Amino acid sequence: PRAPERAIVPLRAIWRFPAPGLRDPRSGKVYTESVENFRSPIGEPRQRGYGLDNDWELVPGEWTFEILYAERRLLSHTFTVYKP
């Protein structure tokens, strides 16, 4: 059965970072991905982004962005960040 148009569904946005990951110089923590759970109406445009707010987040290599619904991949996009 399909959900009705505009039904609110739970989704997951995942940003996967290239090796060796993003290392926060303050805490020393290394991030290999960023995950955000959110809810969105079916059939309505939405956008998701990731801000490179700190120099340490600008890691060159292949980055991947995915949107999942119930562990089913709805979207996947890989792009390359180059060293400045």
XYZ file of N, CA and C in Angstrom:
252
model
N 0.829 -1.200 0.000
C 0.000 0.000 0.000
C 0.871 1.259 0.000
N 0.487 2.233 -0.793
C 1.221 3.494 -0.869
C 0.647 4.495 0.119
N 1.517 5.300 0.677
C 1.067 6.357 1.583
C 0.442 7.485 0.768
N -0.549 8.153 1.315
C -1.206 9.246 0.582
C -0.272 10.450 0.400
N -0.505 11.171 -0.675
C 0.226 12.415 -0.932
C 0.166 13.294 0.310
N 1.287 13.904 0.643
C 1.440 14.799 1.794
C 1.462 14.094 3.148
N 1.403 12.769 3.164
C 1.579 12.063 4.438
C 2.988 12.375 4.956
N 3.124 12.518 6.245
C 4.423 12.818 6.850
C 5.170 11.505 7.084
N 6.411 11.429 6.566
C 7.195 10.203 6.702
C 8.543 10.502 7.356
N 9.079 9.547 8.123
C 10.401 9.722 8.718
C 11.487 9.409 7.689
N 12.473 10.277 7.615
C 13.594 10.104 6.692
C 14.901 10.270 7.439
N 15.974 9.834 6.820
C 17.317 9.973 7.394
C 18.242 10.531 6.323
N 18.943 11.603 6.660
C 19.958 12.184 5.777
C 21.328 11.782 6.322
N 22.183 11.281 5.443
C 23.526 10.863 5.849
C 24.559 11.515 4.929
N 25.517 12.195 5.542
C 26.687 12.708 4.830
C 27.845 11.800 5.201
N 28.471 11.167 4.209
C 29.640 10.303 4.445
C 30.884 11.048 3.972
N 31.835 11.194 4.892
C 33.036 11.975 4.624
C 34.188 11.074 4.166
N 35.097 11.610 3.354
C 36.235 10.807 2.895
C 37.210 10.514 4.035
N 37.968 9.439 3.898
C 39.010 9.104 4.877
C 40.064 10.203 4.864
N 40.584 10.565 5.986
C 40.453 9.943 7.298
C 39.284 10.463 8.116
N 38.367 11.209 7.513
C 37.244 11.787 8.236
C 37.520 13.229 8.613
N 36.566 13.847 9.278
C 36.691 15.228 9.733
C 37.104 15.197 11.193
N 38.247 15.810 11.507
C 38.760 15.801 12.880
C 38.593 17.175 13.504
N 37.777 17.220 14.570
C 37.567 18.452 15.319
C 38.821 18.715 16.153
N 39.548 19.808 15.878
C 40.798 20.054 16.605
C 40.604 20.337 18.088
N 39.430 20.826 18.475
C 39.168 21.102 19.899
C 38.983 19.829 20.704
N 38.135 18.938 20.203
C 37.815 17.729 20.961
C 38.670 16.536 20.554
N 39.257 16.585 19.345
C 40.013 15.449 18.834
C 39.124 14.383 18.214
N 37.811 14.576 18.279
C 36.881 13.591 17.735
C 36.942 13.591 16.210
N 36.881 12.380 15.631
C 36.892 12.221 14.182
C 35.501 11.777 13.737
N 34.968 12.470 12.744
C 33.645 12.162 12.207
C 33.800 11.528 10.829
N 33.226 10.350 10.651
C 33.237 9.700 9.337
C 31.921 9.900 8.612
N 30.894 10.311 9.378
C 29.604 10.619 8.784
C 28.809 11.522 9.720
N 27.799 12.170 9.145
C 26.865 12.986 9.900
C 25.470 12.495 9.553
N 24.661 12.198 10.581
C 23.330 11.629 10.368
C 22.286 12.555 10.986
N 21.230 12.816 10.218
C 20.123 13.633 10.709
C 18.810 12.923 10.388
N 18.008 12.666 11.413
C 16.667 12.124 11.227
C 15.698 13.297 11.165
N 14.775 13.245 10.209
C 13.800 14.318 10.068
C 12.514 13.753 9.482
N 11.482 14.551 9.493
C 10.184 14.137 8.942
C 9.835 15.088 7.809
N 9.215 14.535 6.767
C 8.898 15.352 5.603
C 7.615 14.865 4.942
N 6.805 15.779 4.411
C 5.594 15.380 3.695
C 5.932 14.783 2.325
N 5.251 13.731 1.938
C 5.420 13.120 0.619
C 4.973 14.121 -0.450
N 5.765 14.227 -1.513
C 5.386 15.050 -2.651
C 5.711 16.525 -2.533
N 6.314 16.939 -1.413
C 6.682 18.342 -1.263
C 8.195 18.476 -1.334
N 8.699 19.414 -2.146
C 10.150 19.590 -2.268
C 10.782 19.975 -0.932
N 11.946 19.421 -0.681
C 12.726 19.730 0.519
C 14.184 19.816 0.108
N 14.969 20.457 0.929
C 16.404 20.485 0.665
C 17.163 20.211 1.951
N 18.336 19.659 1.793
C 19.236 19.376 2.905
C 20.619 19.817 2.460
N 21.409 20.289 3.399
C 22.754 20.726 3.062
C 23.706 20.502 4.217
N 24.955 20.723 3.949
C 25.994 20.632 4.968
C 26.877 21.859 4.805
N 26.973 22.661 5.850
C 27.797 23.869 5.797
C 29.222 23.593 6.222
N 30.151 24.064 5.434
C 31.566 23.950 5.785
C 31.928 25.184 6.607
N 31.561 25.150 7.888
C 31.699 26.307 8.758
C 33.100 26.488 9.317
N 33.888 25.416 9.340
C 35.232 25.453 9.908
C 36.232 24.913 8.890
N 37.448 25.443 8.914
C 38.484 24.983 7.979
C 38.725 23.479 8.078
N 38.630 22.919 9.281
C 38.915 21.495 9.470
C 37.865 20.592 8.826
N 36.735 21.164 8.421
C 35.699 20.379 7.756
C 35.952 20.231 6.250
N 36.827 21.033 5.716
C 37.099 21.022 4.280
C 38.121 19.929 3.960
N 37.642 18.686 3.946
C 38.494 17.517 3.686
C 38.350 17.131 2.219
N 39.468 17.115 1.474
C 39.384 16.727 0.068
C 39.082 15.241 -0.092
N 38.420 14.920 -1.193
C 38.084 13.531 -1.493
C 36.628 13.409 -1.875
N 36.162 12.165 -1.950
C 34.772 11.903 -2.341
C 33.844 11.951 -1.135
N 32.855 12.795 -1.226
C 31.808 12.938 -0.228
C 30.550 12.301 -0.809
N 29.726 11.686 0.049
C 28.479 11.088 -0.413
C 27.339 11.567 0.476
N 26.246 11.942 -0.168
C 25.033 12.355 0.530
C 23.934 11.367 0.182
N 23.206 10.889 1.194
C 22.122 9.923 0.979
C 20.882 10.334 1.764
N 19.727 9.982 1.216
C 18.453 10.100 1.933
C 17.864 8.696 1.979
N 17.461 8.257 3.175
C 16.888 6.926 3.349
C 15.497 7.006 3.966
N 14.666 6.058 3.564
C 13.364 5.847 4.182
C 13.328 4.385 4.594
N 13.200 4.134 5.891
C 13.135 2.760 6.413
C 14.274 1.906 5.850
N 15.490 2.436 5.903
C 16.705 1.751 5.422
C 16.728 1.550 3.912
N 15.776 2.105 3.185
C 15.755 2.044 1.721
C 16.315 3.355 1.175
N 17.349 3.271 0.364
C 17.982 4.460 -0.189
C 17.084 5.085 -1.248
N 16.711 6.342 -1.028
C 15.899 7.078 -1.984
C 16.767 7.944 -2.896
N 17.901 8.376 -2.378
C 18.783 9.270 -3.107
C 20.212 9.023 -2.672
N 21.129 9.065 -3.607
C 22.554 8.998 -3.301
C 23.290 9.854 -4.318
N 24.149 10.732 -3.819
C 24.934 11.583 -4.714
C 26.352 11.679 -4.163
N 27.324 11.379 -5.012
C 28.735 11.475 -4.635
C 29.372 12.592 -5.442
N 30.194 13.385 -4.767
C 30.899 14.469 -5.442
C 32.292 14.586 -4.840
N 33.170 15.287 -5.521
C 34.560 15.408 -5.079
C 34.840 16.826 -4.604
N 35.463 16.900 -3.420
C 35.959 18.175 -2.893
C 37.460 18.179 -3.142
N 37.950 19.273 -3.730
C 39.365 19.388 -4.032
C 40.049 20.276 -3.008
N 41.331 20.005 -2.786
C 42.125 20.774 -1.846
C 42.240 22.217 -2.342
N 41.981 23.188 -1.464
C 42.052 24.597 -1.898
C 43.470 25.027 -2.217
